[in-house]
């Protein structure tokens, strides 16, 4: 955290850490030993790898996500059962991350993708992670185009946008 803290100090707190292929998705705040803001963290699941829901089918995903948030007070969002990716938008004034999920990993030819939750970080308040509407986090070009086209079949999937963060199956912490 020391090196990350140094980077955060140089960047006036405007630091984000991305990770992926962890078999679950989450968003939270990283803090130093003193509890002060260091960075925001966004971790995306893999599109095709199994996750905790496969390893522990007896444990409801909502319960596992709630346990993660309880054990990690700086965690704002957790989704332990969906597969997908993060759509990231960076501008000079704002950073947004939309957690996208797919309906199935069993078919490359036909699937649906949807935004499960979205968050924003303002350059003016880099220590604040705000839950935002998915439609506000994705560029208009991404919302209007169809994703998931297969190189072999030409079939395509469709994007569905949820109305707000955490209502697509992941668990977002209450504000």
Tab-separated table of N, CA and C in Angstrom:
chain	number	residue	atom	x	y	z
A	1	UNK	N	0.834	-1.195	0.000
A	1	UNK	CA	0.000	0.000	0.000
A	1	UNK	C	0.870	1.247	0.000
A	2	UNK	N	2.118	1.140	0.471
A	2	UNK	CA	2.982	2.310	0.525
A	2	UNK	C	3.182	2.904	-0.862
A	3	UNK	N	3.516	2.088	-1.854
A	3	UNK	CA	3.730	2.592	-3.207
A	3	UNK	C	2.435	3.152	-3.776
A	4	UNK	N	1.333	2.477	-3.534
A	4	UNK	CA	0.042	2.965	-3.996
A	4	UNK	C	-0.299	4.281	-3.309
A	5	UNK	N	0.008	4.377	-2.021
A	5	UNK	CA	-0.225	5.622	-1.287
A	5	UNK	C	0.599	6.770	-1.841
A	6	UNK	N	1.838	6.482	-2.228
A	6	UNK	CA	2.687	7.515	-2.829
A	6	UNK	C	2.113	7.963	-4.162
A	7	UNK	N	1.645	7.021	-4.958
A	7	UNK	CA	1.034	7.373	-6.244
A	7	UNK	C	-0.226	8.203	-6.021
A	8	UNK	N	-1.013	7.818	-5.023
A	8	UNK	CA	-2.238	8.549	-4.714
A	8	UNK	C	-1.923	9.984	-4.287
A	9	UNK	N	-0.883	10.156	-3.489
A	9	UNK	CA	-0.502	11.497	-3.036
A	9	UNK	C	-0.087	12.363	-4.230
A	10	UNK	N	0.672	11.787	-5.151
A	10	UNK	CA	1.101	12.543	-6.330
A	10	UNK	C	-0.059	12.883	-7.250
A	11	UNK	N	-1.070	12.010	-7.278
A	11	UNK	CA	-2.212	12.214	-8.174
A	11	UNK	C	-3.405	12.832	-7.456
A	12	UNK	N	-3.191	13.399	-6.291
A	12	UNK	CA	-4.251	14.033	-5.492
A	12	UNK	C	-5.417	13.077	-5.254
A	13	UNK	N	-5.097	11.803	-5.051
A	13	UNK	CA	-6.122	10.817	-4.735
A	13	UNK	C	-6.870	10.246	-5.916
A	14	UNK	N	-6.543	10.715	-7.114
A	14	UNK	CA	-7.259	10.254	-8.309
A	14	UNK	C	-6.617	8.982	-8.868
A	15	UNK	N	-6.678	7.914	-8.095
A	15	UNK	CA	-6.087	6.641	-8.485
A	15	UNK	C	-7.169	5.571	-8.470
A	16	UNK	N	-7.157	4.731	-9.489
A	16	UNK	CA	-8.059	3.579	-9.536
A	16	UNK	C	-7.223	2.349	-9.837
A	17	UNK	N	-7.560	1.264	-9.193
A	17	UNK	CA	-6.883	-0.005	-9.397
A	17	UNK	C	-7.883	-0.947	-10.053
A	18	UNK	N	-7.456	-1.582	-11.148
A	18	UNK	CA	-8.292	-2.550	-11.847
A	18	UNK	C	-7.666	-3.926	-11.725
A	19	UNK	N	-8.494	-4.920	-11.537
A	19	UNK	CA	-8.040	-6.304	-11.532
A	19	UNK	C	-9.128	-7.128	-12.208
A	20	UNK	N	-8.808	-8.350	-12.533
A	20	UNK	CA	-9.808	-9.163	-13.208
A	20	UNK	C	-9.508	-10.640	-13.124
A	21	UNK	N	-10.409	-11.395	-13.710
A	21	UNK	CA	-10.327	-12.853	-13.763
A	21	UNK	C	-10.257	-13.454	-12.372
A	22	UNK	N	-10.964	-12.840	-11.440
A	22	UNK	CA	-10.965	-13.328	-10.058
A	22	UNK	C	-12.180	-14.202	-9.774
A	23	UNK	N	-13.012	-14.434	-10.776
A	23	UNK	CA	-14.196	-15.292	-10.656
A	23	UNK	C	-15.329	-14.647	-9.873
A	24	UNK	N	-15.196	-13.401	-9.526
A	24	UNK	CA	-16.253	-12.606	-8.895
A	24	UNK	C	-15.954	-11.144	-9.223
A	25	UNK	N	-16.929	-10.281	-9.018
A	25	UNK	CA	-16.741	-8.856	-9.304
A	25	UNK	C	-16.998	-8.052	-8.036
A	26	UNK	N	-16.220	-6.987	-7.861
A	26	UNK	CA	-16.461	-6.112	-6.722
A	26	UNK	C	-15.896	-4.730	-6.978
A	27	UNK	N	-16.371	-3.792	-6.178
A	27	UNK	CA	-15.881	-2.421	-6.216
A	27	UNK	C	-15.777	-1.933	-4.777
A	28	UNK	N	-14.717	-1.210	-4.505
A	28	UNK	CA	-14.535	-0.705	-3.155
A	28	UNK	C	-13.459	0.357	-3.082
A	29	UNK	N	-13.176	0.758	-1.868
A	29	UNK	CA	-12.172	1.786	-1.615
A	29	UNK	C	-10.972	1.148	-0.927
A	30	UNK	N	-9.783	1.502	-1.368
A	30	UNK	CA	-8.558	1.070	-0.705
A	30	UNK	C	-8.108	2.199	0.213
A	31	UNK	N	-7.756	1.828	1.433
A	31	UNK	CA	-7.300	2.823	2.405
A	31	UNK	C	-5.940	2.411	2.953
A	32	UNK	N	-5.223	3.387	3.437
A	32	UNK	CA	-3.939	3.127	4.069
A	32	UNK	C	-4.137	2.658	5.504
A	33	UNK	N	-3.033	2.366	6.173
A	33	UNK	CA	-3.091	1.934	7.571
A	33	UNK	C	-3.774	2.966	8.465
A	34	UNK	N	-3.726	4.233	8.043
A	34	UNK	CA	-4.344	5.307	8.827
A	34	UNK	C	-5.824	5.495	8.501
A	35	UNK	N	-6.349	4.663	7.577
A	35	UNK	CA	-7.750	4.751	7.192
A	35	UNK	C	-8.042	5.785	6.124
A	36	UNK	N	-7.019	6.507	5.692
A	36	UNK	CA	-7.206	7.549	4.677
A	36	UNK	C	-7.309	6.936	3.279
A	37	UNK	N	-8.056	7.608	2.408
A	37	UNK	CA	-8.256	7.168	1.025
A	37	UNK	C	-6.925	7.027	0.294
A	38	UNK	N	-6.774	5.920	-0.413
A	38	UNK	CA	-5.612	5.711	-1.268
A	38	UNK	C	-6.053	5.583	-2.727
A	39	UNK	N	-7.086	4.758	-2.983
A	39	UNK	CA	-7.545	4.519	-4.361
A	39	UNK	C	-8.912	3.867	-4.327
A	40	UNK	N	-9.565	3.868	-5.481
A	40	UNK	CA	-10.757	3.055	-5.658
A	40	UNK	C	-10.323	1.777	-6.367
A	41	UNK	N	-10.993	0.670	-6.046
A	41	UNK	CA	-10.629	-0.620	-6.632
A	41	UNK	C	-11.835	-1.208	-7.360
A	42	UNK	N	-11.585	-1.700	-8.573
A	42	UNK	CA	-12.620	-2.332	-9.380
A	42	UNK	C	-12.079	-3.672	-9.848
A	43	UNK	N	-12.803	-4.716	-9.553
A	43	UNK	CA	-12.364	-6.049	-9.935
A	43	UNK	C	-13.462	-6.718	-10.742
A	44	UNK	N	-13.110	-7.146	-11.932
A	44	UNK	CA	-14.086	-7.775	-12.810
A	44	UNK	C	-13.924	-9.277	-12.859
A	45	UNK	N	-15.030	-9.932	-13.052
A	45	UNK	CA	-15.028	-11.377	-13.179
A	45	UNK	C	-14.561	-11.775	-14.585
A	46	UNK	N	-14.233	-13.005	-14.766
A	46	UNK	CA	-13.927	-13.526	-16.095
A	46	UNK	C	-15.243	-13.793	-16.822
A	47	UNK	N	-15.203	-13.785	-18.147
A	47	UNK	CA	-16.419	-14.036	-18.904
A	47	UNK	C	-16.787	-15.516	-18.875
A	48	UNK	N	-15.805	-16.403	-18.936
A	48	UNK	CA	-16.119	-17.830	-19.079
A	48	UNK	C	-15.726	-18.703	-17.897
A	49	UNK	N	-14.994	-18.198	-16.936
A	49	UNK	CA	-14.573	-19.022	-15.796
A	49	UNK	C	-15.701	-19.194	-14.788
A	50	UNK	N	-15.695	-20.325	-14.111
A	50	UNK	CA	-16.688	-20.535	-13.056
A	50	UNK	C	-16.345	-19.660	-11.858
A	51	UNK	N	-17.307	-19.498	-10.982
A	51	UNK	CA	-17.096	-18.666	-9.806
A	51	UNK	C	-17.535	-19.367	-8.545
A	52	UNK	N	-17.577	-18.623	-7.442
A	52	UNK	CA	-17.947	-19.204	-6.154
A	52	UNK	C	-19.301	-19.915	-6.175
A	53	UNK	N	-20.216	-19.474	-7.028
A	53	UNK	CA	-21.522	-20.131	-7.107
A	53	UNK	C	-21.389	-21.577	-7.593
A	54	UNK	N	-20.351	-21.859	-8.388
A	54	UNK	CA	-20.103	-23.229	-8.854
A	54	UNK	C	-19.383	-24.054	-7.798
A	55	UNK	N	-18.485	-23.425	-7.064
A	55	UNK	CA	-17.696	-24.132	-6.056
A	55	UNK	C	-18.495	-24.401	-4.792
A	56	UNK	N	-19.432	-23.493	-4.500
A	56	UNK	CA	-20.226	-23.608	-3.272
A	56	UNK	C	-21.713	-23.454	-3.613
A	57	UNK	N	-22.282	-24.393	-4.364
A	57	UNK	CA	-23.678	-24.234	-4.813
A	57	UNK	C	-24.680	-24.205	-3.670
A	58	UNK	N	-24.297	-24.657	-2.511
A	58	UNK	CA	-25.172	-24.671	-1.340
A	58	UNK	C	-25.278	-23.296	-0.679
A	59	UNK	N	-24.422	-22.353	-1.076
A	59	UNK	CA	-24.395	-21.036	-0.459
A	59	UNK	C	-25.060	-20.026	-1.396
A	60	UNK	N	-26.177	-19.429	-1.005
A	60	UNK	CA	-26.839	-18.448	-1.875
A	60	UNK	C	-25.887	-17.287	-2.200
A	61	UNK	N	-25.805	-16.887	-3.475
A	61	UNK	CA	-24.893	-15.802	-3.872
A	61	UNK	C	-25.112	-14.509	-3.092
A	62	UNK	N	-26.364	-14.200	-2.769
A	62	UNK	CA	-26.644	-12.970	-2.033
A	62	UNK	C	-26.029	-13.009	-0.633
A	63	UNK	N	-26.035	-14.198	-0.026
A	63	UNK	CA	-25.446	-14.362	1.305
A	63	UNK	C	-23.921	-14.212	1.248
A	64	UNK	N	-23.305	-14.808	0.231
A	64	UNK	CA	-21.858	-14.687	0.083
A	64	UNK	C	-21.452	-13.235	-0.167
A	65	UNK	N	-22.174	-12.544	-1.052
A	65	UNK	CA	-21.870	-11.131	-1.326
A	65	UNK	C	-22.025	-10.287	-0.057
A	66	UNK	N	-23.066	-10.561	0.718
A	66	UNK	CA	-23.279	-9.828	1.970
A	66	UNK	C	-22.148	-10.114	2.962
A	67	UNK	N	-21.684	-11.359	3.000
A	67	UNK	CA	-20.575	-11.709	3.895
A	67	UNK	C	-19.298	-10.986	3.482
A	68	UNK	N	-19.051	-10.884	2.182
A	68	UNK	CA	-17.864	-10.160	1.705
A	68	UNK	C	-17.930	-8.705	2.138
A	69	UNK	N	-19.104	-8.084	1.960
A	69	UNK	CA	-19.242	-6.667	2.324
A	69	UNK	C	-19.111	-6.473	3.834
A	70	UNK	N	-19.646	-7.388	4.609
A	70	UNK	CA	-19.549	-7.293	6.069
A	70	UNK	C	-18.098	-7.432	6.523
A	71	UNK	N	-17.352	-8.338	5.900
A	71	UNK	CA	-15.953	-8.569	6.278
A	71	UNK	C	-15.031	-7.463	5.777
A	72	UNK	N	-15.468	-6.720	4.768
A	72	UNK	CA	-14.651	-5.663	4.169
A	72	UNK	C	-15.479	-4.384	4.134
A	73	UNK	N	-15.413	-3.559	5.171
A	73	UNK	CA	-16.268	-2.366	5.256
A	73	UNK	C	-16.090	-1.381	4.101
A	74	UNK	N	-14.959	-1.421	3.402
A	74	UNK	CA	-14.742	-0.494	2.290
A	74	UNK	C	-15.263	-1.046	0.965
A	75	UNK	N	-15.861	-2.228	0.980
A	75	UNK	CA	-16.430	-2.831	-0.224
A	75	UNK	C	-17.818	-2.266	-0.466
A	76	UNK	N	-18.035	-1.728	-1.656
A	76	UNK	CA	-19.317	-1.112	-1.999
A	76	UNK	C	-20.223	-2.046	-2.792
A	77	UNK	N	-19.652	-3.004	-3.499
A	77	UNK	CA	-20.418	-3.856	-4.421
A	77	UNK	C	-19.731	-5.205	-4.516
A	78	UNK	N	-20.530	-6.260	-4.598
A	78	UNK	CA	-19.996	-7.597	-4.832
A	78	UNK	C	-21.005	-8.404	-5.630
A	79	UNK	N	-20.522	-9.112	-6.632
A	79	UNK	CA	-21.338	-10.035	-7.411
A	79	UNK	C	-20.534	-11.318	-7.513
A	80	UNK	N	-21.012	-12.376	-6.868
A	80	UNK	CA	-20.266	-13.628	-6.792
A	80	UNK	C	-20.803	-14.701	-7.728
A	81	UNK	N	-21.803	-14.353	-8.548
A	81	UNK	CA	-22.430	-15.394	-9.351
A	81	UNK	C	-22.582	-15.089	-10.829
A	82	UNK	N	-22.230	-13.935	-11.298
A	82	UNK	CA	-22.377	-13.595	-12.718
A	82	UNK	C	-21.019	-13.550	-13.401
A	83	UNK	N	-21.004	-13.721	-14.695
A	83	UNK	CA	-19.782	-13.603	-15.496
A	83	UNK	C	-19.901	-12.353	-16.352
A	84	UNK	N	-18.784	-11.726	-16.685
A	84	UNK	CA	-18.850	-10.530	-17.508
A	84	UNK	C	-17.558	-9.758	-17.560
A	85	UNK	N	-17.670	-8.449	-17.678
A	85	UNK	CA	-16.522	-7.565	-17.829
A	85	UNK	C	-16.874	-6.181	-17.300
A	86	UNK	N	-15.891	-5.313	-17.266
A	86	UNK	CA	-16.106	-3.929	-16.850
A	86	UNK	C	-15.984	-3.023	-18.075
A	87	UNK	N	-16.912	-2.098	-18.216
A	87	UNK	CA	-16.830	-1.058	-19.240
A	87	UNK	C	-16.375	0.210	-18.521
A	88	UNK	N	-15.196	0.696	-18.864
A	88	UNK	CA	-14.590	1.831	-18.176
A	88	UNK	C	-14.584	3.051	-19.095
A	89	UNK	N	-14.981	4.183	-18.552
A	89	UNK	CA	-14.927	5.451	-19.279
A	89	UNK	C	-14.129	6.437	-18.439
A	90	UNK	N	-13.131	7.045	-19.058
A	90	UNK	CA	-12.294	8.042	-18.390
A	90	UNK	C	-12.394	9.368	-19.125
A	91	UNK	N	-12.668	10.425	-18.391
A	91	UNK	CA	-12.621	11.777	-18.937
A	91	UNK	C	-11.766	12.599	-17.977
A	92	UNK	N	-11.419	13.822	-18.326
A	92	UNK	CA	-10.636	14.642	-17.391
A	92	UNK	C	-11.352	14.919	-16.070
A	93	UNK	N	-12.678	14.831	-16.059
A	93	UNK	CA	-13.420	15.175	-14.846
A	93	UNK	C	-14.085	13.988	-14.147
A	94	UNK	N	-14.253	12.860	-14.839
A	94	UNK	CA	-14.957	11.738	-14.223
A	94	UNK	C	-14.468	10.396	-14.755
A	95	UNK	N	-14.569	9.422	-13.898
A	95	UNK	CA	-14.186	8.040	-14.175
A	95	UNK	C	-15.400	7.187	-13.850
A	96	UNK	N	-15.906	6.415	-14.812
A	96	UNK	CA	-17.046	5.543	-14.539
A	96	UNK	C	-16.688	4.106	-14.884
A	97	UNK	N	-17.286	3.199	-14.131
A	97	UNK	CA	-17.106	1.775	-14.358
A	97	UNK	C	-18.486	1.130	-14.319
A	98	UNK	N	-18.837	0.427	-15.387
A	98	UNK	CA	-20.084	-0.327	-15.449
A	98	UNK	C	-19.726	-1.808	-15.427
A	99	UNK	N	-20.349	-2.545	-14.524
A	99	UNK	CA	-20.136	-3.986	-14.438
A	99	UNK	C	-21.144	-4.667	-15.353
A	100	UNK	N	-20.662	-5.219	-16.452
A	100	UNK	CA	-21.495	-5.882	-17.447
A	100	UNK	C	-21.500	-7.386	-17.185
A	101	UNK	N	-22.660	-8.006	-17.357
A	101	UNK	CA	-22.771	-9.449	-17.165
A	101	UNK	C	-23.360	-10.087	-18.419
A	102	UNK	N	-23.109	-11.375	-18.589
A	102	UNK	CA	-23.674	-12.126	-19.708
A	102	UNK	C	-24.647	-13.161	-19.163
A	103	UNK	N	-25.663	-13.472	-19.961
A	103	UNK	CA	-26.705	-14.398	-19.525
A	103	UNK	C	-26.227	-15.846	-19.513
A	104	UNK	N	-25.261	-16.169	-20.344
A	104	UNK	CA	-24.753	-17.534	-20.413
A	104	UNK	C	-23.308	-17.514	-20.883
A	105	UNK	N	-22.563	-18.489	-20.457
A	105	UNK	CA	-21.214	-18.673	-20.990
A	105	UNK	C	-21.193	-19.924	-21.862
A	106	UNK	N	-22.374	-20.507	-22.059
A	106	UNK	CA	-22.477	-21.738	-22.830
A	106	UNK	C	-22.594	-21.529	-24.328
A	107	UNK	N	-22.772	-20.292	-24.783
A	107	UNK	CA	-22.933	-20.039	-26.213
A	107	UNK	C	-22.261	-18.733	-26.596
A	108	UNK	N	-21.382	-18.807	-27.578
A	108	UNK	CA	-20.769	-17.589	-28.096
A	108	UNK	C	-21.673	-16.957	-29.136
A	109	UNK	N	-22.616	-17.726	-29.655
A	109	UNK	CA	-23.455	-17.248	-30.741
A	109	UNK	C	-24.668	-16.466	-30.251
A	110	UNK	N	-25.213	-16.829	-29.117
A	110	UNK	CA	-26.436	-16.180	-28.669
A	110	UNK	C	-26.400	-15.973	-27.162
A	111	UNK	N	-26.377	-14.734	-26.756
A	111	UNK	CA	-26.393	-14.411	-25.344
A	111	UNK	C	-26.901	-12.995	-25.181
A	112	UNK	N	-27.227	-12.650	-23.975
A	112	UNK	CA	-27.613	-11.287	-23.658
A	112	UNK	C	-26.618	-10.736	-22.656
A	113	UNK	N	-26.327	-9.467	-22.769
A	113	UNK	CA	-25.479	-8.820	-21.775
A	113	UNK	C	-26.284	-7.695	-21.144
A	114	UNK	N	-25.969	-7.435	-19.901
A	114	UNK	CA	-26.674	-6.374	-19.192
A	114	UNK	C	-25.730	-5.699	-18.215
A	115	UNK	N	-26.060	-4.497	-17.856
A	115	UNK	CA	-25.299	-3.763	-16.855
A	115	UNK	C	-25.887	-4.103	-15.492
A	116	UNK	N	-25.047	-4.635	-14.624
A	116	UNK	CA	-25.483	-5.047	-13.292
A	116	UNK	C	-25.391	-3.913	-12.280
A	117	UNK	N	-24.341	-3.103	-12.384
A	117	UNK	CA	-24.130	-1.990	-11.462
A	117	UNK	C	-23.119	-1.041	-12.084
A	118	UNK	N	-23.141	0.206	-11.660
A	118	UNK	CA	-22.192	1.189	-12.192
A	118	UNK	C	-21.816	2.181	-11.098
A	119	UNK	N	-20.584	2.667	-11.201
A	119	UNK	CA	-20.047	3.588	-10.205
A	119	UNK	C	-19.266	4.697	-10.899
A	120	UNK	N	-19.201	5.844	-10.248
A	120	UNK	CA	-18.464	6.984	-10.781
A	120	UNK	C	-17.548	7.558	-9.708
A	121	UNK	N	-16.447	8.104	-10.176
A	121	UNK	CA	-15.471	8.793	-9.333
A	121	UNK	C	-15.205	10.144	-9.980
A	122	UNK	N	-15.431	11.209	-9.254
A	122	UNK	CA	-15.206	12.554	-9.749
A	122	UNK	C	-13.771	12.986	-9.455
A	123	UNK	N	-13.160	13.704	-10.383
A	123	UNK	CA	-11.821	14.223	-10.141
A	123	UNK	C	-11.821	15.195	-8.961
A	124	UNK	N	-12.947	15.865	-8.746
A	124	UNK	CA	-13.046	16.826	-7.647
A	124	UNK	C	-13.161	16.142	-6.280
A	125	UNK	N	-13.708	14.930	-6.247
A	125	UNK	CA	-13.859	14.165	-5.008
A	125	UNK	C	-13.406	12.724	-5.240
A	126	UNK	N	-12.111	12.505	-5.441
A	126	UNK	CA	-11.634	11.182	-5.829
A	126	UNK	C	-11.822	10.100	-4.772
A	127	UNK	N	-12.046	10.481	-3.544
A	127	UNK	CA	-12.234	9.510	-2.469
A	127	UNK	C	-13.675	9.003	-2.384
A	128	UNK	N	-14.576	9.556	-3.195
A	128	UNK	CA	-15.988	9.188	-3.156
A	128	UNK	C	-16.326	8.283	-4.339
A	129	UNK	N	-16.898	7.124	-4.039
A	129	UNK	CA	-17.399	6.220	-5.066
A	129	UNK	C	-18.918	6.332	-5.043
A	130	UNK	N	-19.480	6.861	-6.125
A	130	UNK	CA	-20.932	7.050	-6.215
A	130	UNK	C	-21.559	5.950	-7.072
A	131	UNK	N	-22.631	5.340	-6.589
A	131	UNK	CA	-23.422	4.445	-7.419
A	131	UNK	C	-24.192	5.320	-8.399
A	132	UNK	N	-24.169	4.956	-9.678
A	132	UNK	CA	-24.859	5.726	-10.712
A	132	UNK	C	-25.714	4.789	-11.552
A	133	UNK	N	-26.644	5.378	-12.282
A	133	UNK	CA	-27.464	4.582	-13.199
A	133	UNK	C	-26.570	4.023	-14.303
A	134	UNK	N	-26.832	2.791	-14.674
A	134	UNK	CA	-26.037	2.167	-15.733
A	134	UNK	C	-26.079	2.985	-17.017
A	135	UNK	N	-27.243	3.506	-17.363
A	135	UNK	CA	-27.369	4.294	-18.591
A	135	UNK	C	-26.479	5.528	-18.557
A	136	UNK	N	-26.208	6.058	-17.374
A	136	UNK	CA	-25.346	7.229	-17.247
A	136	UNK	C	-23.869	6.874	-17.285
A	137	UNK	N	-23.538	5.600	-17.053
A	137	UNK	CA	-22.134	5.182	-16.996
A	137	UNK	C	-21.601	4.724	-18.338
A	138	UNK	N	-22.496	4.345	-19.237
A	138	UNK	CA	-22.052	3.829	-20.530
A	138	UNK	C	-22.174	4.896	-21.600
A	139	UNK	N	-21.146	5.047	-22.449
A	139	UNK	CA	-21.251	6.003	-23.557
A	139	UNK	C	-22.420	5.636	-24.466
A	140	UNK	N	-23.051	6.621	-25.052
A	140	UNK	CA	-24.210	6.387	-25.917
A	140	UNK	C	-23.905	5.381	-27.013
A	141	UNK	N	-22.703	5.407	-27.546
A	141	UNK	CA	-22.339	4.466	-28.609
A	141	UNK	C	-22.402	3.025	-28.106
A	142	UNK	N	-22.001	2.781	-26.865
A	142	UNK	CA	-22.049	1.430	-26.312
A	142	UNK	C	-23.471	0.981	-26.052
A	143	UNK	N	-24.336	1.906	-25.657
A	143	UNK	CA	-25.718	1.563	-25.370
A	143	UNK	C	-26.456	1.231	-26.654
A	144	UNK	N	-26.165	1.941	-27.738
A	144	UNK	CA	-26.938	1.778	-28.954
A	144	UNK	C	-26.479	0.605	-29.812
A	145	UNK	N	-25.276	0.114	-29.619
A	145	UNK	CA	-24.819	-0.978	-30.478
A	145	UNK	C	-25.124	-2.324	-29.842
A	146	UNK	N	-25.206	-3.325	-30.668
A	146	UNK	CA	-25.445	-4.677	-30.183
A	146	UNK	C	-24.100	-5.357	-30.022
A	147	UNK	N	-23.914	-6.048	-28.903
A	147	UNK	CA	-22.660	-6.740	-28.644
A	147	UNK	C	-22.875	-8.237	-28.675
A	148	UNK	N	-21.779	-8.975	-28.781
A	148	UNK	CA	-21.831	-10.417	-28.709
A	148	UNK	C	-21.918	-11.100	-30.046
A	149	UNK	N	-21.618	-10.410	-31.129
A	149	UNK	CA	-21.709	-11.034	-32.433
A	149	UNK	C	-20.684	-12.151	-32.552
A	150	UNK	N	-21.131	-13.271	-33.046
A	150	UNK	CA	-20.249	-14.416	-33.233
A	150	UNK	C	-19.611	-14.350	-34.613
A	151	UNK	N	-18.338	-14.657	-34.670
A	151	UNK	CA	-17.630	-14.641	-35.951
A	151	UNK	C	-18.136	-15.738	-36.878
A	152	UNK	N	-18.732	-16.781	-36.341
A	152	UNK	CA	-19.155	-17.900	-37.181
A	152	UNK	C	-20.623	-17.845	-37.557
A	153	UNK	N	-21.477	-17.392	-36.666
A	153	UNK	CA	-22.910	-17.485	-36.951
A	153	UNK	C	-23.550	-16.169	-37.365
A	154	UNK	N	-22.969	-15.058	-36.950
A	154	UNK	CA	-23.575	-13.767	-37.239
A	154	UNK	C	-24.701	-13.409	-36.285
A	155	UNK	N	-25.077	-14.339	-35.380
A	155	UNK	CA	-26.084	-14.014	-34.374
A	155	UNK	C	-25.496	-12.994	-33.411
A	156	UNK	N	-26.345	-12.313	-32.711
A	156	UNK	CA	-25.842	-11.306	-31.775
A	156	UNK	C	-26.641	-11.327	-30.494
A	157	UNK	N	-26.017	-10.816	-29.468
A	157	UNK	CA	-26.687	-10.652	-28.188
A	157	UNK	C	-27.235	-9.253	-28.094
A	158	UNK	N	-27.876	-8.933	-26.997
A	158	UNK	CA	-28.458	-7.612	-26.806
A	158	UNK	C	-28.032	-7.061	-25.463
A	159	UNK	N	-27.956	-5.751	-25.372
A	159	UNK	CA	-27.621	-5.101	-24.102
A	159	UNK	C	-28.917	-4.724	-23.395
A	160	UNK	N	-28.968	-4.987	-22.107
A	160	UNK	CA	-30.070	-4.522	-21.273
A	160	UNK	C	-29.462	-3.651	-20.185
A	161	UNK	N	-30.052	-2.511	-19.960
A	161	UNK	CA	-29.553	-1.612	-18.918
A	161	UNK	C	-30.473	-1.643	-17.728
A	162	UNK	N	-29.883	-1.784	-16.559
A	162	UNK	CA	-30.693	-1.698	-15.353
A	162	UNK	C	-30.868	-0.227	-15.001
A	163	UNK	N	-31.826	0.081	-14.147
A	163	UNK	CA	-32.094	1.470	-13.787
A	163	UNK	C	-31.131	2.047	-12.778
A	164	UNK	N	-30.426	1.215	-12.057
A	164	UNK	CA	-29.528	1.758	-11.043
A	164	UNK	C	-28.500	0.736	-10.643
A	165	UNK	N	-27.569	1.140	-9.843
A	165	UNK	CA	-26.485	0.264	-9.421
A	165	UNK	C	-27.017	-0.843	-8.536
A	166	UNK	N	-26.547	-2.045	-8.820
A	166	UNK	CA	-26.814	-3.164	-7.944
A	166	UNK	C	-28.159	-3.825	-8.136
A	167	UNK	N	-28.990	-3.395	-9.075
A	167	UNK	CA	-30.297	-4.018	-9.183
A	167	UNK	C	-30.322	-5.132	-10.211
A	168	UNK	N	-29.204	-5.477	-10.764
A	168	UNK	CA	-29.177	-6.527	-11.770
A	168	UNK	C	-28.715	-7.861	-11.229
A	169	UNK	N	-28.672	-8.050	-9.953
A	169	UNK	CA	-28.308	-9.340	-9.410
A	169	UNK	C	-27.103	-9.285	-8.505
A	170	UNK	N	-26.245	-8.311	-8.701
A	170	UNK	CA	-25.130	-8.131	-7.773
A	170	UNK	C	-25.650	-7.452	-6.528
A	171	UNK	N	-24.816	-7.343	-5.574
A	171	UNK	CA	-25.248	-6.747	-4.314
A	171	UNK	C	-24.453	-5.476	-4.065
A	172	UNK	N	-25.115	-4.344	-4.076
A	172	UNK	CA	-24.469	-3.074	-3.788
A	172	UNK	C	-24.791	-2.688	-2.343
A	173	UNK	N	-23.829	-2.123	-1.693
A	173	UNK	CA	-24.031	-1.684	-0.314
A	173	UNK	C	-24.998	-0.518	-0.288
A	174	UNK	N	-25.802	-0.450	0.721
A	174	UNK	CA	-26.744	0.662	0.873
A	174	UNK	C	-25.980	1.923	1.235
A	175	UNK	N	-26.397	3.031	0.647
A	175	UNK	CA	-25.708	4.303	0.905
A	175	UNK	C	-26.168	4.897	2.202
